[in-house]
Every structure is written in C-alpha cells, then in structure tokens.
Short mmCIF file of C-alpha atoms and ligand atoms in Angstrom, two decimals:
data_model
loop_
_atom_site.label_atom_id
_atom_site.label_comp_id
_atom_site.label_asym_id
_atom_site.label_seq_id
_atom_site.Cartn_x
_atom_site.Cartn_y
_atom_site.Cartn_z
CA UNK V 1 -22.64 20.17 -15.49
CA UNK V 2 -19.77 19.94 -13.09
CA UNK V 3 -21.54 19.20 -9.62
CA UNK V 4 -18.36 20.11 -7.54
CA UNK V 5 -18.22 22.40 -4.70
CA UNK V 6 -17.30 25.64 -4.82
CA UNK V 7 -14.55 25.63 -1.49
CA UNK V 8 -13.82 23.87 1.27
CA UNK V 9 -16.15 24.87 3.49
CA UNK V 10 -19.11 23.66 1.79
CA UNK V 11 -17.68 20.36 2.72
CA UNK V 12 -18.29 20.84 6.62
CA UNK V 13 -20.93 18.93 7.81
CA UNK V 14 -23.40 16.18 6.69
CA UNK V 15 -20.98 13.72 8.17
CA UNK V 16 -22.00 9.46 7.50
CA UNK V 17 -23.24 7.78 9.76
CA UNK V 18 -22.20 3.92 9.80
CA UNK V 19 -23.49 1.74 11.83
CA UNK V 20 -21.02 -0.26 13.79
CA UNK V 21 -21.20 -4.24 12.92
CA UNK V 22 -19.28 -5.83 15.76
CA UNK V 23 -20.04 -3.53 18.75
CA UNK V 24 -24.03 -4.20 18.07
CA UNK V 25 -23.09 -7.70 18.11
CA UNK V 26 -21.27 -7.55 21.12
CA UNK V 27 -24.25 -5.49 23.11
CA UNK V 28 -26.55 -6.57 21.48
CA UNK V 29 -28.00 -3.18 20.28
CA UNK V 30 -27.83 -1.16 17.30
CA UNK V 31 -25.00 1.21 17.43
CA UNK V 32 -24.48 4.00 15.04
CA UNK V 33 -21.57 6.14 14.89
CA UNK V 34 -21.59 10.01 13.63
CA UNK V 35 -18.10 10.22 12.24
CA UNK V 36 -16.81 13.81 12.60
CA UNK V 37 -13.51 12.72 10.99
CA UNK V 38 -15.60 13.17 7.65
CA UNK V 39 -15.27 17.09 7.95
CA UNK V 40 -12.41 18.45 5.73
CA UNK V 41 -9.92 19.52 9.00
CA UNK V 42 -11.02 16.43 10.61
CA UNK V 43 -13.00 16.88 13.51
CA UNK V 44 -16.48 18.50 14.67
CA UNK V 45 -14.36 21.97 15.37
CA UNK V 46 -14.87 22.76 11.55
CA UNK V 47 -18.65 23.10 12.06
CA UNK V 48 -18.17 25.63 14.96
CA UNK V 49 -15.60 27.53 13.36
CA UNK V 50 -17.46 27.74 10.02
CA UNK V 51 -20.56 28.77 12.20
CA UNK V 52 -18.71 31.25 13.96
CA UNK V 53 -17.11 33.24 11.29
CA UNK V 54 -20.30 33.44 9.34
CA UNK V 55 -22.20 34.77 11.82
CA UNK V 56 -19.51 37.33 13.27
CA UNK V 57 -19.56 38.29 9.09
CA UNK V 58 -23.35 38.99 9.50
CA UNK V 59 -23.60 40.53 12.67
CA UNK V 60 -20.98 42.98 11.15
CA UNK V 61 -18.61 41.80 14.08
CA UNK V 62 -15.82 41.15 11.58
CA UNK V 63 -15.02 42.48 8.27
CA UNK V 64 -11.94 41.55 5.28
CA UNK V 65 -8.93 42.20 6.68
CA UNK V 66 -9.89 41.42 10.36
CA UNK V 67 -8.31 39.23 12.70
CA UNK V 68 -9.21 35.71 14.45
CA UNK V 69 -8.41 35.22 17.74
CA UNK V 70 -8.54 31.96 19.93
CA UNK V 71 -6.95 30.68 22.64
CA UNK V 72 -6.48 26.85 21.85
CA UNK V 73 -3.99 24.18 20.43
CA UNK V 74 -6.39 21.92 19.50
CA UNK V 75 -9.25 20.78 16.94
CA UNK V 76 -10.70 24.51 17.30
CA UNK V 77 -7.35 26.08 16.20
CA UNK V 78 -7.39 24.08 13.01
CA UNK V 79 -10.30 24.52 12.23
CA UNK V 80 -10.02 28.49 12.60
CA UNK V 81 -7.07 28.24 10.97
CA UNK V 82 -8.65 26.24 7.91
CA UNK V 83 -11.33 28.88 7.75
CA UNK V 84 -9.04 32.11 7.76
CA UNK V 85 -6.81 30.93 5.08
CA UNK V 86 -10.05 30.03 2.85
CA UNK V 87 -11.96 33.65 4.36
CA UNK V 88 -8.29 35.65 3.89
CA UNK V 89 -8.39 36.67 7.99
CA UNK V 90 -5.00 37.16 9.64
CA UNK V 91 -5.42 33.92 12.70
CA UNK V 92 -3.60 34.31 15.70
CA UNK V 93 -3.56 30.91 18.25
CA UNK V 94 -2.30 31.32 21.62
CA UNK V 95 -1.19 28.35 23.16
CA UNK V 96 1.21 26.35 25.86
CA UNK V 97 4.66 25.64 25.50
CA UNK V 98 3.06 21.78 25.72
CA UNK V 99 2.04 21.93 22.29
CA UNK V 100 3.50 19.00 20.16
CA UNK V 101 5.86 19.92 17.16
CA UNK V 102 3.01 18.23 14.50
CA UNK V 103 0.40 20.54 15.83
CA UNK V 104 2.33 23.78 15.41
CA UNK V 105 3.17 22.45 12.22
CA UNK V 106 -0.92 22.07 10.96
CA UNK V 107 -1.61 25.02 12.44
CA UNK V 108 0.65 27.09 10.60
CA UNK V 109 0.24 25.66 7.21
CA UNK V 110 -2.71 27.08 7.00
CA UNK V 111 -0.94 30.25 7.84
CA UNK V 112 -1.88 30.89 10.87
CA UNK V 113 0.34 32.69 13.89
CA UNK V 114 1.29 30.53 16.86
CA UNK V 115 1.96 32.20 19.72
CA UNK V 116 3.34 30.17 22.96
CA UNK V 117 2.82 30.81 26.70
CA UNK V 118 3.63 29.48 29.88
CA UNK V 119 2.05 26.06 30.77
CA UNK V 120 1.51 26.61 34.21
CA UNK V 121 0.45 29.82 33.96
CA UNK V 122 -3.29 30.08 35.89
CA UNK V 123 -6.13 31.77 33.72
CA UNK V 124 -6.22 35.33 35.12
CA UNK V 125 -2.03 35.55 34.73
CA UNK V 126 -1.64 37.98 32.48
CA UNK V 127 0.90 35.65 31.01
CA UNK V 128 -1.36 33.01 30.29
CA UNK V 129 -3.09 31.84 26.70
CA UNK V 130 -6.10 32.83 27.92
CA UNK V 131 -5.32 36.50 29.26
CA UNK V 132 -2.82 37.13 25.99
CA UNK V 133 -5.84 36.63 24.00
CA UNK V 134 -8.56 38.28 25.18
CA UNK V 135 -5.64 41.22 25.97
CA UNK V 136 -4.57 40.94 22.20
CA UNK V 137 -8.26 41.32 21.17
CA UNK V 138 -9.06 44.08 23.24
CA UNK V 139 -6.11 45.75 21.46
CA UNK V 140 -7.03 44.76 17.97
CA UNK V 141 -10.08 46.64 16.18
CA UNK V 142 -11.82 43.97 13.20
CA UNK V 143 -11.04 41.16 15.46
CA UNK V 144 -12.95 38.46 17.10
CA UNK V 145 -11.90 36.50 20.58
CA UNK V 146 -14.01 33.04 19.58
CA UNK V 147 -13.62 31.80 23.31
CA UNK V 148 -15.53 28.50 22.39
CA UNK V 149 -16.01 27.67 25.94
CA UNK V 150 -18.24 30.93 26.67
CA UNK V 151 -19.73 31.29 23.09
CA UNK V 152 -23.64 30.61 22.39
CA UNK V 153 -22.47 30.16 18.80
CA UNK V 154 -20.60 26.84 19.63
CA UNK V 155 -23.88 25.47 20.59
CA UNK V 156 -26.22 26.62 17.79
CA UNK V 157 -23.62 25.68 15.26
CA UNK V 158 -24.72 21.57 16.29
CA UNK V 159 -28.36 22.81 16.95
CA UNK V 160 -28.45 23.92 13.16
CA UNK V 161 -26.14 21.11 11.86
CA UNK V 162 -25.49 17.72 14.34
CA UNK V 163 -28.97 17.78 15.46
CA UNK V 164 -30.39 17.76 12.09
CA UNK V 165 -28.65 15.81 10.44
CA UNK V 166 -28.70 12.61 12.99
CA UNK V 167 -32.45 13.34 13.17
CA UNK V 168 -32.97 13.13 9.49
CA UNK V 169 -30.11 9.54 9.51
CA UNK V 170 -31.72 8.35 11.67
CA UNK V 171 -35.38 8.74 10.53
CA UNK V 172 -36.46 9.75 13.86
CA UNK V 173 -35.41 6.26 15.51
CA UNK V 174 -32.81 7.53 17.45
CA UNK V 175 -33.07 6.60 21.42
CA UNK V 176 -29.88 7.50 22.85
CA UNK V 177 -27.00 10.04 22.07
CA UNK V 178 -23.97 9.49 23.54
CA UNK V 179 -21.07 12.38 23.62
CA UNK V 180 -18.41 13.58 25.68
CA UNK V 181 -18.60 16.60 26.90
CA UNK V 182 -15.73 19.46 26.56
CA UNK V 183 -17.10 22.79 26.10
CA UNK V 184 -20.18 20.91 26.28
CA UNK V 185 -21.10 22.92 22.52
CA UNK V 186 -21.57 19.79 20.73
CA UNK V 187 -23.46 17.61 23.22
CA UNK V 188 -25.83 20.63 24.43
CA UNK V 189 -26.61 21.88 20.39
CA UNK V 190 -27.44 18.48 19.37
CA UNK V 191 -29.25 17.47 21.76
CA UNK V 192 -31.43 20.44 22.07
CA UNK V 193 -32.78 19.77 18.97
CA UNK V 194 -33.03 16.06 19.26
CA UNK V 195 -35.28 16.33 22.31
CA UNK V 196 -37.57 19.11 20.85
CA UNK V 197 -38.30 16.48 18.15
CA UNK V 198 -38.49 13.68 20.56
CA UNK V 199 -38.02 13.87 23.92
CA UNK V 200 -38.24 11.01 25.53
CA UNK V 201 -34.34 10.59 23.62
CA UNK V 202 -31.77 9.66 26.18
CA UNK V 203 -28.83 12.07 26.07
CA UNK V 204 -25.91 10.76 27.82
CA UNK V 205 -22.55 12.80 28.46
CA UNK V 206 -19.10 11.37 28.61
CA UNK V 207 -16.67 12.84 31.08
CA UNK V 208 -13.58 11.89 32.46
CA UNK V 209 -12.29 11.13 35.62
CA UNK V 210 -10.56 14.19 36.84
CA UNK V 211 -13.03 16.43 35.45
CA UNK V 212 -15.70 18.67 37.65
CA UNK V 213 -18.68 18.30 35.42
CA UNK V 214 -20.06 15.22 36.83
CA UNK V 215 -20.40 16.10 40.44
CA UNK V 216 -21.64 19.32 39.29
CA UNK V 217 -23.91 17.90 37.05
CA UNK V 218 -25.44 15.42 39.99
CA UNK V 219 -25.09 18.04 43.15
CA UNK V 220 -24.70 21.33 41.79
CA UNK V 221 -21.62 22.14 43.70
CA UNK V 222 -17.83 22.67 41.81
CA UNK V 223 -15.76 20.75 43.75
CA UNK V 224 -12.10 21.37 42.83
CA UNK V 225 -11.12 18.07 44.48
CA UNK V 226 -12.35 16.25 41.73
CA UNK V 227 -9.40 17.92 39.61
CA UNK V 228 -6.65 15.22 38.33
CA UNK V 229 -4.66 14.69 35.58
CA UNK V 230 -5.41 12.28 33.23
CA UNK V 231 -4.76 12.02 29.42
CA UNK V 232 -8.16 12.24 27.04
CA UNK V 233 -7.80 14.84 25.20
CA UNK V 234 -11.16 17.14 24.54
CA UNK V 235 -12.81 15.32 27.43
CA UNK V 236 -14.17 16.42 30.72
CA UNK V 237 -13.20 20.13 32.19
CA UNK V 238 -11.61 21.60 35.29
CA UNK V 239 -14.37 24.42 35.18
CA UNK V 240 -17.49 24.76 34.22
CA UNK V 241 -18.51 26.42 30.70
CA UNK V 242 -21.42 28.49 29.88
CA UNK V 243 -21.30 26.15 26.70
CA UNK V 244 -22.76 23.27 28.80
CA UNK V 245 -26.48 23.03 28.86
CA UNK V 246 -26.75 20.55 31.77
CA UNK V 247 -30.77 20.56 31.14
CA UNK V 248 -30.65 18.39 28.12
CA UNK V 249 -28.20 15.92 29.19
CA UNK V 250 -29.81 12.79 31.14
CA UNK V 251 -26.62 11.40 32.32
CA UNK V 252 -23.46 11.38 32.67
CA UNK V 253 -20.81 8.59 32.71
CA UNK V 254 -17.28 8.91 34.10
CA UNK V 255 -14.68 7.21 32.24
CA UNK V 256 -10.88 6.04 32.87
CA UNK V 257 -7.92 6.72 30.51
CA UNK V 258 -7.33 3.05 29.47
CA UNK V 259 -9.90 1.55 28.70
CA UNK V 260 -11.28 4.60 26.40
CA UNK V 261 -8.14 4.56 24.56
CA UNK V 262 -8.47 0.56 24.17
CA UNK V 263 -11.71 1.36 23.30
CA UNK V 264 -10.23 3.58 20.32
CA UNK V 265 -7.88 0.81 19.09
CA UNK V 266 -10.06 -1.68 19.18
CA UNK V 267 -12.57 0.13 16.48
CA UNK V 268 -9.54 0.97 14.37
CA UNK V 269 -9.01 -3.03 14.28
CA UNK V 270 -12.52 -3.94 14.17
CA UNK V 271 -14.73 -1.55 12.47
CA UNK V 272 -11.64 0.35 10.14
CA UNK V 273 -12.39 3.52 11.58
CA UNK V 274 -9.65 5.65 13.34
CA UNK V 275 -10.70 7.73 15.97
CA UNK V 276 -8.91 10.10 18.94
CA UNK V 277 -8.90 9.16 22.82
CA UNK V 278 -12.36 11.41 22.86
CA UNK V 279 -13.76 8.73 20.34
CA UNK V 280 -12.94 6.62 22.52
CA UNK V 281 -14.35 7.69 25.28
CA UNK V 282 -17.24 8.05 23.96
CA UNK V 283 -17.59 4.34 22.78
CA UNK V 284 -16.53 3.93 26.40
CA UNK V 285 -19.58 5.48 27.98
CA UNK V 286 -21.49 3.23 25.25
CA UNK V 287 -20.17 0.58 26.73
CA UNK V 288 -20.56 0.72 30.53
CA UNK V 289 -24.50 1.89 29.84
CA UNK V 290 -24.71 -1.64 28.12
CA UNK V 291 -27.33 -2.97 30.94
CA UNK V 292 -29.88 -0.41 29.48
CA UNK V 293 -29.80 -0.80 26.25
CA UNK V 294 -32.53 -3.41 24.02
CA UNK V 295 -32.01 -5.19 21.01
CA UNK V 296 -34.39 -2.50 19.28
CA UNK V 297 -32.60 0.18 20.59
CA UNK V 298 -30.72 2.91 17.81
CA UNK V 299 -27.83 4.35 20.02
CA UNK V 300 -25.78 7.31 17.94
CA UNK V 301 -22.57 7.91 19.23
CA UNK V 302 -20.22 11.18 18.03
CA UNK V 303 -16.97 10.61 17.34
CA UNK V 304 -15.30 13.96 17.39
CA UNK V 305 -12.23 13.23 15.75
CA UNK V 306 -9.71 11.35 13.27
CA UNK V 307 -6.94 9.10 14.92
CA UNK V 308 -4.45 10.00 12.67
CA UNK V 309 -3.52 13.17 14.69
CA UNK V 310 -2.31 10.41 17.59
CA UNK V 311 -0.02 8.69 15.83
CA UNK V 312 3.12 9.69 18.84
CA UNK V 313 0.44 8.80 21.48
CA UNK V 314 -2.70 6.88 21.23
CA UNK V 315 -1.23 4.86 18.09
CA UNK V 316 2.01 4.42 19.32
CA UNK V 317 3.39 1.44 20.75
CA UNK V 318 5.62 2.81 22.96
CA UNK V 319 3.77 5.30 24.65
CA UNK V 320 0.68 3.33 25.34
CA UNK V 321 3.03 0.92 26.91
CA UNK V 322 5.09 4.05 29.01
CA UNK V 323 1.62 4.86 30.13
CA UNK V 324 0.85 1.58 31.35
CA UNK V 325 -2.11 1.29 28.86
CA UNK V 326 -1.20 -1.67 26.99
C1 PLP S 401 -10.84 15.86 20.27
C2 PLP S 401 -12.03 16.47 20.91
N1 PLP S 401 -13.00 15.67 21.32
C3 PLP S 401 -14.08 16.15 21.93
C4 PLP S 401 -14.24 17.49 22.19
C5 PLP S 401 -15.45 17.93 22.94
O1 PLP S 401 -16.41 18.60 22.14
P1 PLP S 401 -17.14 19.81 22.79
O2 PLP S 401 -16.12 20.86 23.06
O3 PLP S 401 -18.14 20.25 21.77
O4 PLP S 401 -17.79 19.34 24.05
C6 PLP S 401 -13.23 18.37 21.78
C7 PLP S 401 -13.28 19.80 22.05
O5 PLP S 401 -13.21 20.37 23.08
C8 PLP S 401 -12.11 17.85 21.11
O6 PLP S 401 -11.12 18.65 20.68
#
C-alpha cells in the first residue's frame, strides 16, 4: 500500500520537536524547540493559511475561481501563495517597494501576483499595501482579504494545531512556552489551549525593542514613543492587533537586534538547525528568563521559521558586520 500523501498540504503541521543538547546544558534546563521550518513553505504561516482557506471554503466565503487577497511580503504571502497554486485561486500580494528581489521571486513561483506600493505610505493612504488591498477586495466578488493581523482564524488555526500538538510532545510536561509575538496568532492560539489543559503553564512573549506591545501589555496605554526601527523581522508591532490575546500571555520580554540574531547563529553552529532573526529572538527571551528556570523544568520554544530565507542578511558576513552585529 503506498502510504504517501495525497498533496502538499497534508504536510502542514505536526512539526518535531528536538530538544536542544547544548542550550540545556548551558541553563541548565530542558529546552525543547518546535521547529516550524518542518512545514512544506517553511514557516508557521502555512498552518494559518491552510486554516484560513479551508474555513473561508466552508463558510461558503470563497468558491473555485475566487481570489486571495493579502497584504504582506512575508511568511504569510508564501504560504498563501503555496496554498492557491495547490487550491487553483488567482493570489494577489500587495507589498512595499522594500521587498527583496528573492522574495518576489518565491512568491511568484507559485504564481502568485505581486503588486508593489509605496514604502512610506501610512495605513489609511489610499496608496498604501494595506488600503490597495482591502480596496481591491471590496472590488472583487469570490475574494477573501485574509488580514492576518485582525483575523480570529489566525488564532484558532494554532489553537487546533500548535497547541495540540506540543501538548501531546510533550506529554503534558510542558512548563513554559516561549514565542514572539507578531500578530500575536501563534502565541495567543497555542497558548489558549495549553493553559486550558494546564494552567499553571508559563506563557512568555518575545517582543522587540521598538515595538508597542510591551508597554501596552504592562500599562494598558499605546504609547507611540516606544516606536523605533530595528531589524527582526516578524517580531514586535507598531500597533496593536486584535490577533493578540494579552490574557494568556504571562510575560513579556524585550529583546535587542544583536544578540537575537547571535542567538540564531549560534544554534545553526551548535544544534544544526537554521533559523530566522524571529528564531532567534525567541531563544533570546529563553535566555534572559534563565534565573527562573529549574533543572526539571520542560521549556518549548517556537521557532517560526527556516534561516535559509536570510542568506543576504542574517547569514551574511557582510551585512552582520555593516550592521555592527558581528
Ligand atoms: C518570521 C516570523 N516570525 C514570527 C512571526 C510572528 O508570528 P505571529 O504573527 O503568529 O505572532 C512572523 C509573523 O508575523 C514571522 O513572519
């Protein structure tokens, strides 16, 4: 009997989980890491965009021949992409001029249309990748607007799937999550379940500096002076999304630009896994909660992405050292 799948998608999900040798040693804990990479376009984006689709096909919202619509350059627009060109949906990616040339590239491979906006263009600027979207949707009957930062889906796709599946990996040992938070969709879905099942679980969000979410988080007030630039990628927000469910996240850490992306080359050296600047931030916000953990402890971090899509950044020589990070 051939025990192959029958497409793609029915590889999303049910990621490994490996448990991280040296970094265990080194604080002394046991660290696990959920390796998103595993998913066939790379990154924890396939599980919301599989989700999505799905459920806009049951709820009637979208039907063969319809359009998908998303404002994004990253993980998300591959992984719509991946899905239309398996599903046979015309995809249609807004995005900024800033886009590199090896993104554009993925994107439309798997057919999809790339359309490119102004940078600087602010949200409600009719110009913007935002506004051409939801503008292009409102236009376009058979078409969904996935806007992952305001959709309850992004959250229930890691409810139903992340949750689950570190739950059942971990045989309910599990005492801390560690994620960073961009939407907030994976963090909030997975650790929703994870505390209905246990909750005295520690759930601790990564953010970056520059981002609004953790002085929001800790006062309740959006304070646009906390906005600077800084380069992790999928980490940390200048405004805050529905997709967040602050109730089910203890903590959150703030963490710096270099030594998240050391932290990223140092488990591509040490452990053989490749991860993105999100990864590691996340192993970043492992390590500066070090002081709490115990030698018993079973910490699961997420690492949202593969490495390889760095290669002219994070994995390059040159522009770590340009950047002052090396
Ligand atoms: C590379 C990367 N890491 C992390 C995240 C954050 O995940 P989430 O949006 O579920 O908070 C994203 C997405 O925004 C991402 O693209």
């Amino acid at each position: 009997m051939v025990t192959g799948k029958n497409n793609i998608l029915e590889t999303v999900g049910n990621t490994p989980l490996i448990r991280l040798q040296r970094l265990s040693e080194e604080l002394n804990t046991q660290v696990w890491a959920k390796l998103e990479a595993a998913n066939p376009g790379h990154s924890a984006k396939d599980r919301i965009a599989h989700y999505i689709i799905a459920k806009a096909e049951e709820e009637g919202v979208l039907s063969p021949g319809g359009t998908i619509i998303e404002s994004t350059s990253g993980n998300t627009g591959r992984s719509l992409a991946m899905v239309a060109a398996l599903k046979g949906y015309h995809c249609v990616l807004f995005t900024t001029t800033k886009i590199s040339k090896e993104k554009k590239a993925v994107l439309e491979a798997y057919g999809a249309e790339v359309i490119m906006c102004p940078k600087d263009a602010k949200p409600d600027d009719p110009e913007s990748y935002y506004s051409r979207a939801r503008m292009l949707h409102e236009e376009t009957c058979n078409s969904i607007y996935v806007n992952q930062y305001y959709n309850e889906a992004n959250v229930e796709a890691h409810y139903h799937g992340t949750g689950p599946e570190i739950w059942q990996q971990t045989g309910g040992e599990i005492t801390h999550y560690v994620c960073c938070v961009g939407t907030g969709g994976t963090i909030s879905g997975t650790a929703k379940y994870l505390k209905e099942q246990k909750n005295s679980l520690r759930v601790l969000g990564v953010d970056a500096v520059g981002s609004v979410l953790t002085k929001f988080a800790r006062t309740g007030q959006l304070d646009e002076t906390e906005i600077k630039p800084y380069k992790l990628e999928g980490v940390g927000k200048n405004i805050i999304p529905s997709t967040v469910l602050f109730e089910y996240i203890d903590e959150f850490i703030q963490v710096q630009d270099k030594p998240s992306l050391l932290q990223a080359l140092k488990l591509s050296r040490e452990e053989a896994i490749m991860t993105g600047p999100s990864g590691g931030a996340a192993l970043e916000g492992v390590f500066q909660y070090r002081e709490h953990f115990g030698p018993q402890d079973k910490v699961v971090v997420l690492l949202p992405d593969h490495g390889i899509s760095y290669l002219s950044k994070l994995y390059n020589e040159k522009w770590m050292k340009k950047n002052g990070f090396l």
